[in-house]
PDB file of C-alpha atoms in Angstrom:
ATOM      1  CA  UNK J   1       0.500  -0.226   0.301  1.00 34.00           C
ATOM      2  CA  UNK J   2       1.223   3.265  -1.281  1.00 34.00           C
ATOM      3  CA  UNK J   3       2.442   5.464   1.856  1.00 32.00           C
ATOM      4  CA  UNK J   4      -0.028   9.486   1.080  1.00 33.00           C
ATOM      5  CA  UNK J   5       2.332  12.283   1.194  1.00 30.00           C
ATOM      6  CA  UNK J   6       0.580  14.960   3.166  1.00 32.00           C
ATOM      7  CA  UNK J   7       1.130  18.753   0.983  1.00 31.00           C
ATOM      8  CA  UNK J   8       2.237  21.339   3.528  1.00 31.00           C
ATOM      9  CA  UNK J   9       3.195  24.573   1.336  1.00 30.00           C
ATOM     10  CA  UNK J  10       6.590  26.151   2.454  1.00 28.00           C
ATOM     11  CA  UNK J  11       6.252  29.919   3.986  1.00 27.00           C
ATOM     12  CA  UNK J  12       8.672  32.642   3.300  1.00 28.00           C
ATOM     13  CA  UNK J  13      10.298  32.964   7.467  1.00 31.00           C
ATOM     14  CA  UNK J  14      10.799  36.391   8.659  1.00 29.00           C
ATOM     15  CA  UNK J  15       9.887  38.296  11.888  1.00 30.00           C
ATOM     16  CA  UNK J  16       9.595  41.986  12.852  1.00 29.00           C
ATOM     17  CA  UNK J  17      11.175  43.511  16.760  1.00 31.00           C
ATOM     18  CA  UNK J  18      10.467  46.195  17.496  1.00 33.00           C
ATOM     19  CA  UNK J  19      11.151  48.996  15.050  1.00 32.00           C
ATOM     20  CA  UNK J  20      15.086  48.631  14.360  1.00 29.00           C
ATOM     21  CA  UNK J  21      15.569  45.001  14.659  1.00 31.00           C
ATOM     22  CA  UNK J  22      14.747  41.886  11.712  1.00 30.00           C
ATOM     23  CA  UNK J  23      15.092  38.829  13.143  1.00 31.00           C
ATOM     24  CA  UNK J  24      15.324  36.128  10.038  1.00 34.00           C
ATOM     25  CA  UNK J  25      13.371  33.272  11.085  1.00 33.00           C
ATOM     26  CA  UNK J  26      14.138  29.890  10.123  1.00 35.00           C
ATOM     27  CA  UNK J  27      11.866  28.599   7.276  1.00 35.00           C
ATOM     28  CA  UNK J  28       8.571  26.171   8.428  1.00 35.00           C
ATOM     29  CA  UNK J  29       5.986  24.189   7.111  1.00 39.00           C
ATOM     30  CA  UNK J  30       3.535  25.490   9.379  1.00 41.00           C
ATOM     31  CA  UNK J  31       0.789  27.253   7.123  1.00 42.00           C
ATOM     32  CA  UNK J  32      -0.583  28.915  10.029  1.00 45.00           C
ATOM     33  CA  UNK J  33       3.016  30.830  10.190  1.00 47.00           C
ATOM     34  CA  UNK J  34       2.005  32.733   6.550  1.00 43.00           C
ATOM     35  CA  UNK J  35       2.929  36.665   6.900  1.00 50.00           C
ATOM     36  CA  UNK J  36      -0.301  39.046   6.881  1.00 49.00           C
ATOM     37  CA  UNK J  37       0.694  40.731   3.475  1.00 57.00           C
ATOM     38  CA  UNK J  38       0.495  37.191   1.166  1.00 83.00           C
ATOM     39  CA  UNK J  39      -3.240  37.221   0.639  1.00 87.00           C
ATOM     40  CA  UNK J  40      -5.365  36.013  -1.906  1.00 91.00           C
ATOM     41  CA  UNK J  41      -9.405  35.943  -3.307  1.00 92.00           C
ATOM     42  CA  UNK J  42     -10.822  32.602  -3.135  1.00 93.00           C
ATOM     43  CA  UNK J  43     -10.537  31.902  -6.518  1.00 92.00           C
ATOM     44  CA  UNK J  44      -6.393  31.349  -6.453  1.00 93.00           C
ATOM     45  CA  UNK J  45      -6.882  29.342  -3.966  1.00 94.00           C
ATOM     46  CA  UNK J  46      -5.127  25.640  -3.794  1.00 94.00           C
ATOM     47  CA  UNK J  47      -3.546  26.177  -7.349  1.00 92.00           C
ATOM     48  CA  UNK J  48      -6.361  27.996  -8.940  1.00 88.00           C
ATOM     49  CA  UNK J  49      -9.509  27.001 -10.602  1.00 87.00           C
ATOM     50  CA  UNK J  50     -10.629  24.440  -7.839  1.00 93.00           C
ATOM     51  CA  UNK J  51     -12.940  26.863  -6.690  1.00 95.00           C
ATOM     52  CA  UNK J  52     -15.834  28.393  -8.642  1.00 94.00           C
ATOM     53  CA  UNK J  53     -17.493  31.672  -8.229  1.00 94.00           C
ATOM     54  CA  UNK J  54     -19.947  30.385  -6.131  1.00 95.00           C
ATOM     55  CA  UNK J  55     -17.590  28.027  -4.019  1.00 96.00           C
ATOM     56  CA  UNK J  56     -15.560  31.792  -3.518  1.00 95.00           C
ATOM     57  CA  UNK J  57     -19.103  32.873  -1.997  1.00 96.00           C
ATOM     58  CA  UNK J  58     -19.450  29.528   0.417  1.00 96.00           C
ATOM     59  CA  UNK J  59     -15.753  30.599   1.480  1.00 94.00           C
ATOM     60  CA  UNK J  60     -17.145  33.930   2.440  1.00 94.00           C
ATOM     61  CA  UNK J  61     -20.434  32.237   3.934  1.00 93.00           C
ATOM     62  CA  UNK J  62     -17.644  30.090   6.396  1.00 92.00           C
ATOM     63  CA  UNK J  63     -15.111  32.763   7.088  1.00 91.00           C
ATOM     64  CA  UNK J  64     -16.570  36.071   6.511  1.00 89.00           C
ATOM     65  CA  UNK J  65     -13.534  36.560   5.000  1.00 90.00           C
ATOM     66  CA  UNK J  66     -12.561  37.357   1.291  1.00 91.00           C
ATOM     67  CA  UNK J  67      -9.657  37.034   1.346  1.00 89.00           C
ATOM     68  CA  UNK J  68      -6.728  34.072   2.390  1.00 92.00           C
ATOM     69  CA  UNK J  69      -3.197  32.804   3.258  1.00 90.00           C
ATOM     70  CA  UNK J  70      -1.581  31.937  -0.241  1.00 91.00           C
ATOM     71  CA  UNK J  71      -1.800  27.952  -0.874  1.00 91.00           C
ATOM     72  CA  UNK J  72       1.786  26.651  -1.004  1.00 90.00           C
ATOM     73  CA  UNK J  73       3.057  25.507  -4.503  1.00 90.00           C
ATOM     74  CA  UNK J  74       1.826  21.958  -4.079  1.00 90.00           C
ATOM     75  CA  UNK J  75      -1.053  21.720  -2.290  1.00 94.00           C
ATOM     76  CA  UNK J  76      -3.435  21.597  -5.627  1.00 94.00           C
ATOM     77  CA  UNK J  77      -6.134  19.538  -6.879  1.00 95.00           C
ATOM     78  CA  UNK J  78      -2.959  18.690  -9.494  1.00 94.00           C
ATOM     79  CA  UNK J  79      -1.189  17.485  -7.484  1.00 94.00           C
ATOM     80  CA  UNK J  80      -3.387  15.636  -5.079  1.00 94.00           C
ATOM     81  CA  UNK J  81      -4.819  13.964  -8.583  1.00 93.00           C
ATOM     82  CA  UNK J  82      -1.113  12.766  -9.273  1.00 92.00           C
ATOM     83  CA  UNK J  83      -0.771  11.210  -6.101  1.00 91.00           C
ATOM     84  CA  UNK J  84      -4.463   9.399  -5.929  1.00 88.00           C
ATOM     85  CA  UNK J  85      -3.391   7.977  -9.448  1.00 86.00           C
ATOM     86  CA  UNK J  86      -0.898   6.339  -7.267  1.00 82.00           C
ATOM     87  CA  UNK J  87      -2.703   4.838  -4.593  1.00 71.00           C
ATOM     88  CA  UNK J  88      -5.239   3.746  -6.859  1.00 66.00           C
ATOM     89  CA  UNK J  89      -3.386   1.435  -8.342  1.00 62.00           C
ATOM     90  CA  UNK J  90      -2.090   0.016  -4.742  1.00 62.00           C
ATOM     91  CA  UNK J  91      -4.743   0.700  -2.588  1.00 67.00           C
ATOM     92  CA  UNK J  92      -8.254  -0.356  -1.500  1.00 70.00           C
ATOM     93  CA  UNK J  93      -8.689   2.219   0.356  1.00 79.00           C
ATOM     94  CA  UNK J  94      -6.468   5.867   1.225  1.00 85.00           C
ATOM     95  CA  UNK J  95      -6.810   9.548   1.633  1.00 89.00           C
ATOM     96  CA  UNK J  96      -4.664  12.722   1.922  1.00 92.00           C
ATOM     97  CA  UNK J  97      -5.157  16.485   1.903  1.00 93.00           C
ATOM     98  CA  UNK J  98      -5.874  18.591  -1.694  1.00 95.00           C
ATOM     99  CA  UNK J  99      -4.981  21.886   0.332  1.00 95.00           C
ATOM    100  CA  UNK J 100      -5.383  23.506   3.810  1.00 94.00           C
ATOM    101  CA  UNK J 101      -7.581  27.411   4.015  1.00 94.00           C
ATOM    102  CA  UNK J 102      -6.422  29.758   6.432  1.00 90.00           C
ATOM    103  CA  UNK J 103      -9.164  32.984   6.458  1.00 84.00           C
ATOM    104  CA  UNK J 104      -8.132  35.294   9.366  1.00 67.00           C
ATOM    105  CA  UNK J 105     -10.963  34.351  11.692  1.00 61.00           C
ATOM    106  CA  UNK J 106     -13.230  33.171  13.042  1.00 62.00           C
ATOM    107  CA  UNK J 107     -12.540  29.827  11.452  1.00 69.00           C
ATOM    108  CA  UNK J 108      -8.869  28.936  12.118  1.00 73.00           C
ATOM    109  CA  UNK J 109      -8.678  26.366   9.308  1.00 88.00           C
ATOM    110  CA  UNK J 110     -10.797  24.639   6.759  1.00 94.00           C
ATOM    111  CA  UNK J 111      -8.920  21.086   5.636  1.00 95.00           C
ATOM    112  CA  UNK J 112      -9.888  19.919   2.302  1.00 97.00           C
ATOM    113  CA  UNK J 113      -9.110  16.805   1.583  1.00 96.00           C
ATOM    114  CA  UNK J 114      -9.454  13.454  -0.527  1.00 95.00           C
ATOM    115  CA  UNK J 115     -10.750  10.262  -0.197  1.00 93.00           C
ATOM    116  CA  UNK J 116     -10.292   6.666  -1.516  1.00 90.00           C
ATOM    117  CA  UNK J 117     -12.839   4.374  -0.647  1.00 85.00           C
ATOM    118  CA  UNK J 118     -13.461   1.359  -2.452  1.00 76.00           C
ATOM    119  CA  UNK J 119     -15.029  -0.809   0.022  1.00 68.00           C
ATOM    120  CA  UNK J 120     -18.049   2.143  -0.075  1.00 59.00           C
ATOM    121  CA  UNK J 121     -21.165   1.403   2.651  1.00 56.00           C
ATOM    122  CA  UNK J 122     -24.183   2.411   1.952  1.00 58.00           C
ATOM    123  CA  UNK J 123     -25.681   5.965   3.189  1.00 56.00           C
ATOM    124  CA  UNK J 124     -24.165   9.002   4.945  1.00 55.00           C
ATOM    125  CA  UNK J 125     -21.129   8.128   7.782  1.00 62.00           C
ATOM    126  CA  UNK J 126     -22.879   9.977  10.751  1.00 72.00           C
ATOM    127  CA  UNK J 127     -26.527  11.226  11.069  1.00 79.00           C
ATOM    128  CA  UNK J 128     -25.088  15.164  11.208  1.00 84.00           C
ATOM    129  CA  UNK J 129     -25.182  14.877   7.709  1.00 92.00           C
ATOM    130  CA  UNK J 130     -27.969  16.221   5.888  1.00 94.00           C
ATOM    131  CA  UNK J 131     -28.226  13.824   2.425  1.00 93.00           C
ATOM    132  CA  UNK J 132     -27.465  15.562  -0.636  1.00 95.00           C
ATOM    133  CA  UNK J 133     -27.758  14.802  -4.122  1.00 95.00           C
ATOM    134  CA  UNK J 134     -24.755  14.747  -5.199  1.00 96.00           C
ATOM    135  CA  UNK J 135     -22.523  11.809  -7.824  1.00 94.00           C
ATOM    136  CA  UNK J 136     -22.624   9.049  -5.595  1.00 92.00           C
ATOM    137  CA  UNK J 137     -23.049   9.979  -2.096  1.00 92.00           C
ATOM    138  CA  UNK J 138     -22.778  13.244  -0.609  1.00 95.00           C
ATOM    139  CA  UNK J 139     -24.193  15.389   3.137  1.00 95.00           C
ATOM    140  CA  UNK J 140     -23.432  18.265   4.612  1.00 96.00           C
ATOM    141  CA  UNK J 141     -23.193  19.283   8.325  1.00 94.00           C
ATOM    142  CA  UNK J 142     -22.761  22.920   9.625  1.00 93.00           C
ATOM    143  CA  UNK J 143     -19.005  21.771  10.143  1.00 94.00           C
ATOM    144  CA  UNK J 144     -18.427  19.821   7.418  1.00 95.00           C
ATOM    145  CA  UNK J 145     -19.231  18.282   4.108  1.00 97.00           C
ATOM    146  CA  UNK J 146     -18.207  15.375   1.238  1.00 96.00           C
ATOM    147  CA  UNK J 147     -19.375  14.728  -2.241  1.00 96.00           C
ATOM    148  CA  UNK J 148     -17.902  10.919  -3.947  1.00 95.00           C
ATOM    149  CA  UNK J 149     -18.052  10.334  -7.511  1.00 95.00           C
ATOM    150  CA  UNK J 150     -16.942   6.810  -9.425  1.00 94.00           C
ATOM    151  CA  UNK J 151     -14.293   7.432 -11.594  1.00 92.00           C
ATOM    152  CA  UNK J 152     -14.066   5.695 -14.399  1.00 84.00           C
ATOM    153  CA  UNK J 153     -11.183   6.031 -16.874  1.00 70.00           C
ATOM    154  CA  UNK J 154     -12.442   7.125 -20.055  1.00 63.00           C
ATOM    155  CA  UNK J 155      -9.822   5.319 -22.302  1.00 64.00           C
ATOM    156  CA  UNK J 156     -10.000   1.929 -19.986  1.00 63.00           C
ATOM    157  CA  UNK J 157     -13.683   0.961 -20.136  1.00 62.00           C
ATOM    158  CA  UNK J 158     -13.457  -2.510 -18.835  1.00 63.00           C
ATOM    159  CA  UNK J 159     -12.026  -1.477 -15.527  1.00 67.00           C
ATOM    160  CA  UNK J 160     -13.818  -1.224 -12.562  1.00 77.00           C
ATOM    161  CA  UNK J 161     -14.434   2.447 -10.702  1.00 84.00           C
ATOM    162  CA  UNK J 162     -12.770   4.078  -8.355  1.00 89.00           C
ATOM    163  CA  UNK J 163     -15.364   5.869  -5.553  1.00 91.00           C
ATOM    164  CA  UNK J 164     -13.377   9.191  -4.748  1.00 94.00           C
ATOM    165  CA  UNK J 165     -14.635  11.698  -1.918  1.00 95.00           C
ATOM    166  CA  UNK J 166     -14.089  15.639  -1.790  1.00 97.00           C
ATOM    167  CA  UNK J 167     -13.957  16.957   1.976  1.00 97.00           C
ATOM    168  CA  UNK J 168     -13.973  19.830   2.935  1.00 97.00           C
ATOM    169  CA  UNK J 169     -14.245  20.412   6.460  1.00 94.00           C
ATOM    170  CA  UNK J 170     -13.186  22.611   9.535  1.00 92.00           C
ATOM    171  CA  UNK J 171     -10.721  22.029  11.209  1.00 87.00           C
ATOM    172  CA  UNK J 172     -10.743  21.821  15.748  1.00 77.00           C
ATOM    173  CA  UNK J 173     -13.927  21.941  17.337  1.00 74.00           C
ATOM    174  CA  UNK J 174     -16.181  24.986  15.716  1.00 73.00           C
ATOM    175  CA  UNK J 175     -19.255  26.597  17.692  1.00 74.00           C
ATOM    176  CA  UNK J 176     -22.664  24.976  16.325  1.00 78.00           C
ATOM    177  CA  UNK J 177     -24.211  27.761  15.267  1.00 80.00           C
ATOM    178  CA  UNK J 178     -27.906  28.957  16.480  1.00 83.00           C
ATOM    179  CA  UNK J 179     -30.849  29.016  14.644  1.00 84.00           C
ATOM    180  CA  UNK J 180     -30.683  27.942  10.946  1.00 90.00           C
ATOM    181  CA  UNK J 181     -28.164  26.098   9.843  1.00 92.00           C
ATOM    182  CA  UNK J 182     -28.354  25.603   6.578  1.00 94.00           C
ATOM    183  CA  UNK J 183     -27.092  28.505   4.941  1.00 95.00           C
ATOM    184  CA  UNK J 184     -23.297  26.534   6.476  1.00 95.00           C
ATOM    185  CA  UNK J 185     -24.450  23.011   5.147  1.00 96.00           C
ATOM    186  CA  UNK J 186     -25.172  24.213   1.702  1.00 97.00           C
ATOM    187  CA  UNK J 187     -21.815  26.184   1.942  1.00 97.00           C
ATOM    188  CA  UNK J 188     -19.743  23.616   2.580  1.00 97.00           C
ATOM    189  CA  UNK J 189     -21.427  21.506   0.728  1.00 98.00           C
ATOM    190  CA  UNK J 190     -20.825  23.855  -2.271  1.00 98.00           C
ATOM    191  CA  UNK J 191     -17.269  23.451  -1.444  1.00 98.00           C
ATOM    192  CA  UNK J 192     -16.880  20.138  -1.482  1.00 98.00           C
ATOM    193  CA  UNK J 193     -18.315  19.953  -4.697  1.00 98.00           C
ATOM    194  CA  UNK J 194     -16.077  22.274  -6.521  1.00 98.00           C
ATOM    195  CA  UNK J 195     -13.636  20.325  -5.303  1.00 98.00           C
ATOM    196  CA  UNK J 196     -15.125  16.885  -6.072  1.00 97.00           C
ATOM    197  CA  UNK J 197     -15.607  18.746  -9.865  1.00 97.00           C
ATOM    198  CA  UNK J 198     -11.958  19.563 -10.099  1.00 97.00           C
ATOM    199  CA  UNK J 199     -10.717  16.516  -8.885  1.00 96.00           C
ATOM    200  CA  UNK J 200     -13.017  14.483 -11.382  1.00 95.00           C
ATOM    201  CA  UNK J 201     -11.455  17.252 -13.846  1.00 95.00           C
ATOM    202  CA  UNK J 202      -7.708  16.879 -13.555  1.00 94.00           C
ATOM    203  CA  UNK J 203      -8.269  12.948 -13.158  1.00 93.00           C
ATOM    204  CA  UNK J 204     -10.374  12.691 -16.922  1.00 92.00           C
ATOM    205  CA  UNK J 205     -12.937  10.785 -14.924  1.00 92.00           C
ATOM    206  CA  UNK J 206     -15.763   9.281 -17.369  1.00 91.00           C
ATOM    207  CA  UNK J 207     -18.818  12.692 -17.356  1.00 92.00           C
ATOM    208  CA  UNK J 208     -16.659  14.615 -15.257  1.00 94.00           C
ATOM    209  CA  UNK J 209     -17.576  11.262 -12.213  1.00 94.00           C
ATOM    210  CA  UNK J 210     -21.578  11.977 -12.802  1.00 94.00           C
ATOM    211  CA  UNK J 211     -21.296  15.509 -11.209  1.00 97.00           C
ATOM    212  CA  UNK J 212     -23.031  18.211 -12.906  1.00 96.00           C
ATOM    213  CA  UNK J 213     -21.809  21.643 -13.158  1.00 95.00           C
ATOM    214  CA  UNK J 214     -23.629  23.420 -10.476  1.00 96.00           C
ATOM    215  CA  UNK J 215     -24.471  21.921  -6.764  1.00 97.00           C
ATOM    216  CA  UNK J 216     -27.261  20.478  -5.698  1.00 96.00           C
ATOM    217  CA  UNK J 217     -29.052  21.464  -2.379  1.00 97.00           C
ATOM    218  CA  UNK J 218     -31.819  20.576  -1.935  1.00 95.00           C
ATOM    219  CA  UNK J 219     -31.965  17.002   0.514  1.00 92.00           C
ATOM    220  CA  UNK J 220     -32.426  13.774  -1.107  1.00 80.00           C
ATOM    221  CA  UNK J 221     -35.472  12.386  -0.205  1.00 71.00           C
TER     222      UNK J 221
END
């Protein structure tokens, strides 16, 4: 079984102490130390093209921000697809990061990850998820969402398809919102759909893994 390599982006590292003293720090892989002047809009995150306009709006609903710490060079959908391609040849189950999203507040970090699971169980993994009619399976909660799609290769029609999920989730323990949770559920589902579709396209999945260009946010009956 292949070993998942979690990609974290490397940072420019420097700190200014006082008004006269400049201290150079060693470079770190901790993305939470991203200098505050290296910020981009949502559509530039994770290699670009992975965050649709709707997903960028969803990020604003989740975080309250429109600018985020720039993603690392290797924190892209293309890199995730390359890793996934290696794993599908040797694994029945594996997972890894696509990228981490760092807004200013109130969410400390959003984790975007992929999951390969060729032993799919029916139904959402936990009753907290609202089931949505996207791909093979999809679910949304107030702090996370996932979209699973079937990836068959166009040039290998007789091969067994892979079951791949894109997850968008807050780290830590986000406070459960008071009142209607639907705006947050819809936002996380939109973000997960955006990355699932980007992965399906990058992997050249037949019919984009059965994913539509727009997320389906009306709960399944």
